CSV table of C-alpha atoms and ligand atoms in Angstrom, one decimal:
chain,number,residue,atom,x,y,z
A,22,MET,CA,14.4,-23.5,25.3
A,23,HIS,CA,15.8,-20.0,26.0
A,24,THR,CA,18.8,-20.3,28.3
A,25,ILE,CA,19.6,-17.0,29.9
A,26,ASP,CA,23.2,-16.0,29.1
A,27,MET,CA,24.9,-12.7,29.4
A,28,ASP,CA,25.1,-12.2,25.7
A,29,LEU,CA,21.4,-12.5,25.4
A,30,VAL,CA,20.9,-10.0,28.2
A,31,GLU,CA,23.2,-7.4,26.7
A,32,MET,CA,21.7,-7.9,23.2
A,33,THR,CA,18.2,-7.5,24.7
A,34,LEU,CA,19.1,-4.3,26.4
A,35,ASP,CA,20.8,-3.0,23.2
A,36,VAL,CA,17.8,-3.9,21.0
A,37,MET,CA,15.3,-2.4,23.4
A,38,LYS,CA,17.3,0.8,23.8
A,39,TYR,CA,17.7,1.2,20.0
A,40,THR,CA,14.0,0.5,19.5
A,41,ILE,CA,12.8,3.0,22.0
A,42,ASP,CA,15.2,5.6,20.7
A,43,ARG,CA,14.1,5.0,17.1
A,44,ILE,CA,10.4,5.0,17.9
A,45,SER,CA,10.7,8.4,19.6
A,46,ASN,CA,12.9,9.9,16.9
A,47,ILE,CA,10.8,11.7,14.4
A,48,THR,CA,13.7,12.9,12.3
A,49,PRO,CA,15.9,9.8,11.8
A,50,GLU,CA,19.1,10.2,9.9
A,51,LEU,CA,18.4,9.9,6.1
A,52,GLY,CA,20.8,7.1,5.1
A,53,SER,CA,21.7,6.2,1.6
A,54,PRO,CA,22.5,3.0,-0.2
A,55,LYS,CA,26.0,1.6,-0.6
A,56,LYS,CA,27.3,-1.1,-2.9
A,57,GLU,CA,27.3,-4.6,-1.5
A,58,GLU,CA,31.1,-4.8,-1.7
A,59,GLU,CA,31.4,-1.6,0.3
A,60,LEU,CA,29.1,-2.9,3.0
A,61,TYR,CA,30.9,-6.2,3.1
A,62,LYS,CA,34.2,-4.4,3.6
A,63,MET,CA,32.8,-2.6,6.6
A,64,VAL,CA,30.9,-5.5,8.2
A,65,GLY,CA,32.7,-8.6,7.1
A,66,GLU,CA,31.2,-12.1,7.2
A,67,THR,CA,28.4,-12.3,9.8
A,68,ILE,CA,27.3,-15.9,9.4
A,69,THR,CA,29.9,-18.2,10.9
A,70,PRO,CA,29.8,-21.7,12.5
A,71,GLU,CA,30.3,-20.3,16.0
A,72,GLY,CA,28.2,-17.1,15.6
A,73,ILE,CA,29.6,-13.6,16.1
A,74,GLY,CA,27.5,-12.9,19.2
A,75,GLY,CA,24.3,-10.8,19.5
A,76,GLU,CA,26.0,-7.7,20.7
A,77,THR,CA,28.5,-7.6,17.8
A,78,ALA,CA,25.8,-8.5,15.2
A,79,PHE,CA,23.5,-5.8,16.6
A,80,SER,CA,26.2,-3.1,16.7
A,81,LEU,CA,27.0,-3.9,13.0
A,82,PHE,CA,23.4,-3.3,12.2
A,83,ARG,CA,23.1,-0.1,14.4
A,84,ASP,CA,26.4,1.5,13.5
A,85,VAL,CA,26.8,0.5,9.8
A,86,LEU,CA,23.9,-1.3,8.1
A,87,VAL,CA,20.9,0.8,9.1
A,88,LYS,CA,22.8,3.8,7.8
A,89,ALA,CA,22.6,2.3,4.4
A,90,THR,CA,18.8,2.5,4.5
A,91,VAL,CA,16.4,5.3,3.9
A,92,PRO,CA,13.8,5.8,6.8
A,93,ILE,CA,10.6,6.2,5.0
A,94,ASP,CA,8.9,8.0,7.9
A,95,HIS,CA,11.3,11.0,7.7
A,96,PRO,CA,9.1,14.2,7.4
A,97,ARG,CA,11.1,15.4,4.3
A,98,HIS,CA,10.7,12.0,2.6
A,99,LEU,CA,8.2,12.9,0.0
A,100,ALA,CA,9.2,10.3,-2.7
A,101,PHE,CA,7.3,7.2,-3.8
A,102,VAL,CA,4.5,6.6,-1.3
A,103,PRO,CA,6.1,7.4,2.1
A,104,ALA,CA,4.9,5.9,5.3
A,105,ALA,CA,4.5,7.2,8.8
A,106,PRO,CA,3.5,4.4,11.2
A,107,THR,CA,2.2,5.6,14.6
A,108,ARG,CA,4.3,4.8,17.6
A,109,ALA,CA,1.4,2.8,18.9
A,110,ALA,CA,1.4,0.7,15.8
A,111,ILE,CA,5.1,0.1,15.8
A,112,MET,CA,5.1,-0.9,19.5
A,113,PHE,CA,2.2,-3.3,18.8
A,114,ASP,CA,4.2,-4.7,15.8
A,115,LEU,CA,6.7,-5.8,18.5
A,116,VAL,CA,3.9,-7.3,20.5
A,117,THR,CA,2.6,-9.1,17.5
A,118,SER,CA,6.0,-10.8,17.0
A,119,ALA,CA,6.5,-11.5,20.7
A,120,SER,CA,3.1,-13.2,20.9
A,121,SER,CA,3.8,-15.8,18.2
A,122,ILE,CA,0.3,-16.2,16.9
A,123,HIS,CA,-0.4,-18.1,13.7
A,124,GLY,CA,-2.8,-16.0,11.7
A,125,ALA,CA,-4.2,-18.5,9.3
A,126,TYR,CA,-7.0,-20.1,11.3
A,127,TRP,CA,-9.3,-19.0,14.0
A,128,MET,CA,-8.5,-22.2,15.8
A,129,GLU,CA,-5.0,-20.9,16.6
A,130,GLY,CA,-5.4,-17.2,16.3
A,131,ALA,CA,-8.9,-16.4,17.5
A,132,GLY,CA,-8.0,-13.5,19.9
A,133,GLY,CA,-5.6,-11.9,17.4
A,134,ILE,CA,-8.0,-12.4,14.5
A,135,PHE,CA,-10.7,-10.8,16.6
A,136,CYS,CA,-8.4,-7.6,16.8
A,137,GLU,CA,-7.8,-7.7,13.0
A,138,ASN,CA,-11.5,-8.0,12.3
A,139,GLN,CA,-12.3,-5.1,14.5
A,140,ALA,CA,-10.0,-2.9,12.4
A,141,MET,CA,-11.3,-4.5,9.2
A,142,LYS,CA,-14.9,-3.6,10.2
A,143,TRP,CA,-13.9,0.0,10.3
A,144,LEU,CA,-12.1,-0.2,6.9
A,145,VAL,CA,-15.2,-1.9,5.4
A,146,SER,CA,-17.5,0.8,6.8
A,147,LEU,CA,-15.4,3.4,5.0
A,148,THR,CA,-16.2,1.8,1.7
A,149,GLN,CA,-20.0,1.7,2.3
A,150,LEU,CA,-20.1,-1.7,0.7
A,151,PRO,CA,-23.4,-3.5,1.5
A,152,GLU,CA,-24.0,-5.8,4.5
A,153,GLY,CA,-22.0,-9.0,4.3
A,154,ALA,CA,-18.9,-7.4,2.7
A,155,PHE,CA,-15.7,-8.1,4.6
A,156,GLY,CA,-12.0,-8.5,4.1
A,157,VAL,CA,-8.7,-9.7,5.3
A,158,PHE,CA,-5.2,-8.3,5.8
A,159,THR,CA,-2.5,-9.2,3.3
A,160,SER,CA,1.2,-8.5,2.9
A,161,GLY,CA,0.4,-5.5,0.7
A,162,GLY,CA,-1.4,-4.1,-2.2
A,163,THR,CA,0.2,-6.5,-4.7
A,164,ALA,CA,-1.0,-9.6,-2.8
A,165,ALA,CA,-4.4,-8.0,-2.2
A,166,ASN,CA,-4.8,-7.3,-6.0
A,167,LEU,CA,-3.8,-10.8,-6.8
A,168,SER,CA,-6.2,-12.3,-4.2
A,169,ALA,CA,-9.1,-10.2,-5.6
A,170,LEU,CA,-8.3,-10.9,-9.3
A,171,VAL,CA,-8.0,-14.7,-8.7
A,172,THR,CA,-11.4,-14.6,-7.0
A,173,ALA,CA,-12.8,-12.7,-10.0
A,174,ARG,CA,-11.2,-15.1,-12.5
A,175,GLU,CA,-12.6,-18.2,-10.6
A,176,GLU,CA,-16.1,-16.7,-10.6
A,177,TRP,CA,-15.9,-15.9,-14.3
A,178,ARG,CA,-14.9,-19.5,-15.0
A,179,GLU,CA,-17.7,-20.7,-12.7
A,180,GLN,CA,-20.2,-18.7,-14.7
A,181,GLN,CA,-18.8,-19.7,-18.1
A,182,PRO,CA,-17.5,-23.2,-17.9
A,183,ASP,CA,-16.9,-23.2,-21.7
A,184,GLN,CA,-14.2,-20.6,-21.1
A,185,ALA,CA,-12.2,-22.9,-18.9
A,186,ARG,CA,-9.3,-23.2,-21.4
A,187,GLU,CA,-9.3,-19.5,-22.4
A,188,ARG,CA,-6.8,-17.0,-21.1
A,189,ALA,CA,-8.7,-14.4,-19.0
A,190,LEU,CA,-8.6,-10.7,-20.0
A,191,LEU,CA,-8.8,-7.7,-17.8
A,192,LEU,CA,-9.3,-4.0,-18.6
A,193,THR,CA,-7.7,-1.2,-16.6
A,194,SER,CA,-6.4,2.4,-17.2
A,195,THR,CA,-3.0,3.6,-18.2
A,196,GLY,CA,-2.7,5.1,-14.7
A,197,ALA,CA,-3.1,1.7,-13.0
A,198,HIS,CA,-0.3,0.5,-10.7
A,199,SER,CA,2.4,-1.8,-12.1
A,200,SER,CA,1.2,-4.6,-9.8
A,201,ILE,CA,-1.9,-5.1,-11.9
A,202,LYS,CA,0.1,-6.0,-15.0
A,203,SER,CA,2.5,-7.9,-12.9
A,204,MET,CA,-0.2,-10.0,-11.1
A,205,ALA,CA,-1.9,-10.6,-14.4
A,206,LYS,CA,1.4,-12.3,-15.4
A,207,VAL,CA,1.3,-14.4,-12.4
A,208,MET,CA,-2.3,-15.5,-13.3
A,209,ASP,CA,-1.3,-15.8,-17.0
A,210,ALA,CA,-4.1,-13.4,-17.9
A,211,ASP,CA,-4.0,-10.6,-20.5
A,212,VAL,CA,-4.3,-6.9,-19.8
A,213,LEU,CA,-5.7,-4.2,-22.0
A,214,LEU,CA,-5.1,-0.6,-21.1
A,215,VAL,CA,-8.0,1.6,-21.8
A,216,ASP,CA,-7.3,5.1,-23.3
A,217,SER,CA,-9.2,7.9,-21.7
A,218,GLU,CA,-10.3,11.3,-22.9
A,219,GLU,CA,-9.8,12.7,-19.5
A,220,GLU,CA,-7.0,12.2,-16.9
A,221,TYR,CA,-9.3,9.5,-15.3
A,222,LEU,CA,-11.0,6.4,-16.6
A,223,SER,CA,-14.8,6.8,-17.1
A,224,GLY,CA,-17.7,4.5,-17.9
A,225,THR,CA,-17.8,6.1,-21.4
A,226,ASP,CA,-14.2,5.1,-22.1
A,227,LEU,CA,-14.8,1.7,-20.8
A,228,GLU,CA,-18.0,1.1,-22.8
A,229,LYS,CA,-16.2,2.2,-26.0
A,230,GLU,CA,-13.4,-0.2,-25.3
A,231,ILE,CA,-15.8,-3.1,-24.6
A,232,THR,CA,-17.8,-2.4,-27.7
A,233,GLY,CA,-14.7,-2.5,-29.8
A,234,LEU,CA,-13.7,-6.0,-28.5
A,235,SER,CA,-14.0,-9.0,-30.7
A,236,GLU,CA,-16.7,-11.5,-29.6
A,237,LYS,CA,-13.9,-13.9,-28.4
A,238,ASP,CA,-12.2,-11.2,-26.3
A,239,ARG,CA,-15.5,-10.0,-24.9
A,240,ARG,CA,-16.1,-13.5,-23.6
A,241,ARG,CA,-12.6,-13.6,-22.1
A,242,LEU,CA,-13.1,-10.4,-20.2
A,243,PHE,CA,-13.4,-11.2,-16.5
A,244,ALA,CA,-12.6,-8.0,-14.6
A,245,VAL,CA,-12.2,-4.2,-14.8
A,246,VAL,CA,-9.7,-2.6,-12.4
A,247,ALA,CA,-10.2,1.1,-11.5
A,248,THR,CA,-7.8,3.1,-9.4
A,249,GLY,CA,-8.9,5.0,-6.3
A,250,GLY,CA,-5.9,7.4,-6.3
A,251,THR,CA,-3.2,6.7,-8.9
A,252,THR,CA,0.2,6.4,-7.3
A,253,ASN,CA,1.8,8.9,-9.6
A,254,ALA,CA,-0.8,11.6,-9.5
A,255,GLY,CA,-3.5,10.8,-6.9
A,256,ILE,CA,-6.2,10.7,-9.6
A,257,ILE,CA,-9.4,8.8,-8.8
A,258,ASP,CA,-11.3,7.1,-11.7
A,259,ASP,CA,-15.0,7.8,-12.2
A,260,LEU,CA,-16.1,4.9,-10.1
A,261,ASN,CA,-19.8,5.3,-10.5
A,262,SER,CA,-19.9,5.3,-14.2
A,263,ILE,CA,-17.5,2.4,-14.4
A,264,ALA,CA,-19.6,0.5,-11.9
A,265,ALA,CA,-22.6,1.0,-14.1
A,266,ILE,CA,-20.9,-0.5,-17.1
A,267,CYS,CA,-19.6,-3.5,-15.1
A,268,GLU,CA,-23.1,-4.1,-13.7
A,269,LYS,CA,-24.7,-3.9,-17.2
A,270,GLU,CA,-22.0,-6.2,-18.7
A,271,ASN,CA,-21.8,-8.5,-15.7
A,272,ILE,CA,-18.0,-8.0,-15.2
A,273,TRP,CA,-16.2,-8.1,-11.9
A,274,PHE,CA,-15.4,-4.5,-10.7
A,275,HIS,CA,-12.1,-4.2,-8.6
A,276,VAL,CA,-11.0,-0.8,-7.2
A,277,ASP,CA,-7.3,-0.5,-6.3
A,278,CYS,CA,-7.1,2.0,-3.5
A,279,ALA,CA,-3.7,0.8,-2.2
A,280,TYR,CA,-2.4,4.3,-1.9
A,281,GLY,CA,-5.6,6.4,-1.8
A,282,GLY,CA,-7.7,4.2,0.5
A,283,GLY,CA,-6.9,6.1,3.6
A,284,ALA,CA,-8.6,9.1,2.0
A,285,LEU,CA,-11.9,7.2,2.3
A,286,ALA,CA,-11.8,8.4,5.9
A,287,ALA,CA,-11.3,12.1,4.9
A,288,ASP,CA,-14.7,13.9,4.7
A,289,SER,CA,-13.2,16.6,2.4
A,290,VAL,CA,-12.6,14.1,-0.5
A,291,ARG,CA,-14.8,11.2,0.3
A,292,HIS,CA,-17.3,12.2,-2.5
A,293,LEU,CA,-14.5,11.5,-5.1
A,294,PHE,CA,-14.8,7.8,-4.3
A,295,ASN,CA,-18.6,7.7,-4.8
A,296,GLY,CA,-19.4,4.4,-6.6
A,297,ILE,CA,-16.8,2.4,-4.6
A,298,GLU,CA,-19.7,0.9,-2.7
A,299,ARG,CA,-20.7,-0.9,-6.0
A,300,ALA,CA,-17.3,-2.7,-6.2
A,301,ASP,CA,-16.9,-6.4,-6.1
A,302,SER,CA,-13.5,-6.1,-4.4
A,303,ILE,CA,-11.3,-3.3,-3.1
A,304,THR,CA,-7.6,-3.1,-2.2
A,305,ILE,CA,-6.4,-0.7,0.6
A,306,ASP,CA,-2.8,-0.5,2.0
A,307,PRO,CA,-2.8,0.4,5.7
A,308,HIS,CA,1.1,0.6,5.4
A,309,LYS,CA,0.7,3.6,3.1
A,310,TRP,CA,-1.9,6.1,4.3
A,311,LEU,CA,-3.2,4.4,7.5
A,312,PHE,CA,-0.1,4.7,9.5
A,313,SER,CA,0.7,1.0,9.9
A,314,PRO,CA,4.3,-0.4,9.8
A,315,TYR,CA,5.3,-2.5,6.9
A,316,ASP,CA,3.9,-4.6,5.7
A,317,CYS,CA,0.1,-4.5,5.8
A,318,GLY,CA,-2.4,-4.5,2.9
A,319,ALA,CA,-6.0,-5.3,2.8
A,320,VAL,CA,-8.4,-6.9,0.4
A,321,ILE,CA,-12.2,-6.4,0.8
A,322,TYR,CA,-14.9,-8.4,-1.0
A,323,LYS,CA,-18.5,-7.6,-1.5
A,324,ASN,CA,-19.3,-11.4,-1.4
A,325,LEU,CA,-16.9,-13.2,0.9
A,326,ASP,CA,-18.1,-16.6,-0.2
A,327,LEU,CA,-16.7,-16.1,-3.6
A,328,ALA,CA,-13.3,-15.4,-2.1
A,329,ARG,CA,-13.5,-18.5,0.0
A,330,LYS,CA,-14.4,-20.6,-3.0
A,331,ALA,CA,-11.3,-19.3,-4.7
A,332,HIS,CA,-8.8,-19.5,-1.9
A,333,SER,CA,-9.7,-21.9,0.8
A,334,GLN,CA,-7.1,-24.6,1.4
A,335,LYS,CA,-8.3,-27.7,3.1
A,336,GLY,CA,-6.0,-29.5,5.4
A,337,ALA,CA,-6.9,-33.0,6.7
A,338,TYR,CA,-5.0,-32.1,9.9
A,339,LEU,CA,-7.7,-29.5,10.6
A,340,ASP,CA,-10.7,-31.7,10.7
A,341,ILE,CA,-10.3,-32.9,14.2
A,342,PHE,CA,-11.3,-29.6,15.8
A,343,LYS,CA,-14.8,-30.0,17.0
A,344,ASP,CA,-14.5,-27.4,19.8
A,345,GLU,CA,-17.0,-24.6,19.0
A,346,GLY,CA,-14.6,-21.9,20.0
A,347,ALA,CA,-12.2,-23.2,17.3
A,348,GLN,CA,-14.8,-22.4,14.6
A,349,GLY,CA,-14.7,-18.9,13.1
A,350,PHE,CA,-13.2,-16.6,10.5
A,351,ASN,CA,-10.1,-18.2,8.9
A,352,PRO,CA,-8.1,-15.4,7.2
A,353,SER,CA,-6.3,-18.0,5.0
A,354,ASP,CA,-9.6,-18.7,3.3
A,355,TYR,CA,-9.8,-15.3,1.6
A,356,GLN,CA,-6.3,-14.5,0.2
A,357,ILE,CA,-3.4,-16.3,-1.4
A,358,GLN,CA,-1.3,-17.0,1.8
A,359,LEU,CA,-1.7,-19.8,4.2
A,360,THR,CA,0.7,-19.2,7.2
A,361,ARG,CA,0.4,-15.5,7.9
A,362,ARG,CA,1.5,-12.9,10.4
A,363,LEU,CA,-1.4,-11.0,12.0
A,364,ARG,CA,-0.6,-7.9,10.1
A,365,GLY,CA,-3.8,-6.1,11.1
A,366,MET,CA,-2.9,-6.2,14.8
A,367,PRO,CA,-0.7,-3.0,14.8
A,368,LEU,CA,-3.4,-1.1,13.0
A,369,TRP,CA,-6.0,-2.4,15.5
A,370,PHE,CA,-4.0,-1.3,18.5
A,371,SER,CA,-3.3,2.1,17.1
A,372,LEU,CA,-6.9,2.6,16.1
A,373,ALA,CA,-8.2,1.4,19.4
A,374,MET,CA,-5.8,3.7,21.3
A,375,HIS,CA,-6.2,6.9,19.2
A,376,GLY,CA,-9.8,6.5,17.9
A,377,THR,CA,-10.8,6.9,14.3
A,378,ASN,CA,-11.2,10.7,14.5
A,379,LYS,CA,-7.4,11.1,15.0
A,380,TYR,CA,-6.9,9.0,11.8
A,381,LYS,CA,-9.3,11.3,9.9
A,382,GLU,CA,-7.4,14.4,11.1
A,383,ALA,CA,-4.0,12.9,10.2
A,384,ILE,CA,-5.2,12.0,6.7
A,385,GLU,CA,-6.8,15.4,6.2
A,386,ARG,CA,-3.5,16.9,7.1
A,387,GLY,CA,-1.8,15.1,4.2
A,388,ILE,CA,-4.4,16.5,1.8
A,389,GLU,CA,-3.9,19.9,3.3
A,390,LEU,CA,-0.1,19.8,3.0
A,391,ALA,CA,-0.5,19.0,-0.7
A,392,GLN,CA,-2.8,22.0,-1.1
A,393,ILE,CA,-0.4,24.2,0.7
A,394,ALA,CA,2.6,23.0,-1.4
A,395,ALA,CA,0.6,23.5,-4.6
A,396,GLU,CA,-0.2,27.1,-3.5
A,397,LYS,CA,3.5,27.8,-2.8
A,398,VAL,CA,4.4,26.4,-6.2
A,399,LYS,CA,1.9,28.6,-7.9
A,400,ASN,CA,3.2,31.7,-6.2
A,401,ASN,CA,6.8,30.9,-7.1
A,402,PRO,CA,7.8,32.4,-10.5
A,403,GLU,CA,10.6,29.7,-11.0
A,404,LEU,CA,8.0,26.9,-10.7
A,405,GLU,CA,5.0,25.7,-12.6
A,406,LEU,CA,2.2,23.6,-11.2
A,407,VAL,CA,1.5,20.8,-13.7
A,408,ARG,CA,-2.0,20.0,-12.4
A,409,PRO,CA,-4.0,20.7,-9.3
A,410,ALA,CA,-3.0,18.7,-6.2
A,411,SER,CA,-4.9,15.4,-6.0
A,412,LEU,CA,-5.3,13.6,-2.7
A,413,SER,CA,-1.9,14.1,-1.2
A,414,VAL,CA,0.1,14.3,-4.5
A,415,VAL,CA,1.5,17.5,-6.1
A,416,LEU,CA,3.2,17.5,-9.5
A,417,PHE,CA,5.2,20.5,-10.7
A,418,LYS,CA,8.1,21.6,-12.8
A,419,ARG,CA,11.1,23.8,-12.3
A,420,LYS,CA,11.2,26.2,-15.3
A,421,GLY,CA,14.1,25.6,-17.6
A,422,TRP,CA,15.3,22.4,-16.0
A,423,LYS,CA,16.4,19.3,-18.0
A,424,PRO,CA,15.9,15.8,-16.7
A,425,GLU,CA,19.6,15.7,-15.5
A,426,ASP,CA,18.9,18.8,-13.4
A,427,TYR,CA,16.1,17.1,-11.6
A,428,ARG,CA,18.3,14.0,-11.0
A,429,ASP,CA,21.2,16.1,-9.7
A,430,TRP,CA,18.9,18.0,-7.4
A,431,THR,CA,17.5,14.7,-6.0
A,432,TYR,CA,21.0,13.4,-5.3
A,433,LYS,CA,22.2,16.6,-3.8
A,434,ASN,CA,19.4,16.7,-1.2
A,435,HIS,CA,19.7,13.1,-0.4
A,436,ASN,CA,23.5,13.1,-0.1
A,437,GLU,CA,23.2,16.0,2.3
A,438,GLY,CA,20.8,14.0,4.4
A,439,PHE,CA,18.3,16.8,4.0
A,440,ALA,CA,15.4,15.3,2.0
A,441,LEU,CA,14.3,12.6,-0.3
A,442,VAL,CA,12.3,14.1,-3.1
A,443,THR,CA,12.3,12.6,-6.6
A,444,PRO,CA,11.2,13.4,-10.1
A,445,SER,CA,8.5,11.5,-11.9
A,446,SER,CA,7.0,12.0,-15.3
A,447,TRP,CA,3.7,13.4,-16.5
A,448,LYS,CA,2.5,13.3,-20.1
A,449,GLY,CA,6.0,12.5,-21.2
A,450,GLU,CA,7.8,15.3,-19.3
A,451,THR,CA,10.0,15.2,-16.2
A,452,VAL,CA,8.3,16.7,-13.2
A,453,ILE,CA,8.8,16.8,-9.4
A,454,ARG,CA,6.4,14.7,-7.4
A,455,PHE,CA,5.6,15.3,-3.7
A,456,CYS,CA,3.5,12.7,-1.9
A,457,PHE,CA,2.5,13.6,1.6
A,458,ILE,CA,1.6,11.0,4.2
A,459,ASN,CA,3.4,12.1,7.4
A,460,PRO,CA,1.3,14.5,9.4
A,461,ASP,CA,4.5,15.7,11.1
A,462,THR,CA,5.8,17.2,7.8
A,463,THR,CA,5.6,21.0,8.4
A,464,GLU,CA,5.1,24.0,6.1
A,465,LYS,CA,8.7,24.9,7.0
A,466,ASP,CA,9.8,21.6,5.6
A,467,ILE,CA,8.0,22.4,2.3
A,468,ASP,CA,9.5,25.9,2.2
A,469,GLU,CA,13.0,24.5,2.8
A,470,ILE,CA,12.7,21.9,0.1
A,471,LEU,CA,11.3,24.5,-2.4
A,472,ALA,CA,14.2,26.8,-1.6
A,473,THR,CA,16.6,24.1,-2.9
A,474,LEU,CA,15.1,24.4,-6.4
B,530,PLP,C1,1.6,0.8,-3.8
B,530,PLP,C2,0.5,0.3,-4.7
B,530,PLP,C3,0.3,-1.0,-5.0
B,530,PLP,C4,1.2,-2.1,-4.6
B,530,PLP,O1,1.1,-2.3,-3.2
B,530,PLP,P1,2.3,-3.0,-2.4
B,530,PLP,O2,1.8,-2.8,-1.0
B,530,PLP,O3,3.5,-2.2,-2.7
B,530,PLP,O4,2.4,-4.4,-2.8
B,530,PLP,C5,-0.8,-1.3,-5.8
B,530,PLP,N1,-1.6,-0.4,-6.3
B,530,PLP,C6,-1.5,0.9,-6.0
B,530,PLP,C7,-2.5,1.9,-6.6
B,530,PLP,C8,-0.4,1.3,-5.2
B,530,PLP,O5,-0.2,2.6,-4.9
């Protein structure tokens, strides 16, 4: 099918050279977005009946378009949740593509799914969920949350058939990620945000909220979502006391650790997650703090059978496979997607190559960088630490600044190609938020960024 022509050879060399250069460059140019019209003016029409040729198309990408993107692995990219995929994981992402493995069924993907499951076994061990718990890789935290919540909703209906026509209701905290509300919309479920006395959600808050529900709402309640590291502030809900209420009330307990999940491997903070082993389902994003390339999320279930009941798609065309080797773990049975990329393979290769100790160290470094930054903020008379660093997030203010000053500062650093650091808000006030993921970020980087304030 692939005829060898010179254009293909040139393009292959270009792509390989670019890829190797990019993988080995730890301070890639910080690009910035441009208007679509501007990009069009620079690039022109690229899809034509005859094709513009691989070399031309690739040079447009390399010389123009990639410069209108922000490399999230830059050591001075501290906005949102940055990412820092290992070189091993990125290289194996290429291998995953080149190998063309369909990741839905064991029948087609056995060897690749074996790799994913090895990595998953380590993730599950970090949660300390009981024997029998297992999970599957998804496109990200949003898909993982949806997969878990659909499983919860199906189980609730199974247990209360008279609720079949009722809209389901879930409870979560004000710090929960936007994807919870958004996925509840997909499911046509309602969300109630529980107010907390403290900065985190506790069993006491939850119990108060449940006691205040009408009988009808109490019966619609199918899940509680706690957060294992809020995206904005790194705050972990009081998982043990929430678990206790969920057990007493017989409600599905989901813990969203999309951002914070990597910290389960960090001995210095692992105790903050105590109670997670009582969850019914957990979301972790390896593309955030487990050094995987985009995109890779994970959903883990205490009882895998319930996930299969909710998600398994049966195809008549699959029934003919009697071969014993074809029978095994089918990732499509446990989450919302059928055809799927083997997203866990890059994580597997990188874990296998480096060992889990290296992962622990790299995650601890993110936590340490946040502590270091918080200390520097405390010692700077112009700055004010808003709350102690949590996981790898630091929130602070520049004394005397108005919201526009924060915005101008963000743009200035970004336009100069120096750093991407953005404001957020905390208790109604504009603050600066640093989120550390990249273990290659240095103290000098922090000093230089603080010096721009
Ligand atoms: C990032 C994040 C999500 C969404 O994950 P995606 O991978 O972006 O879909 C969900 N929950 C939390 C807590 C997050 O930090």
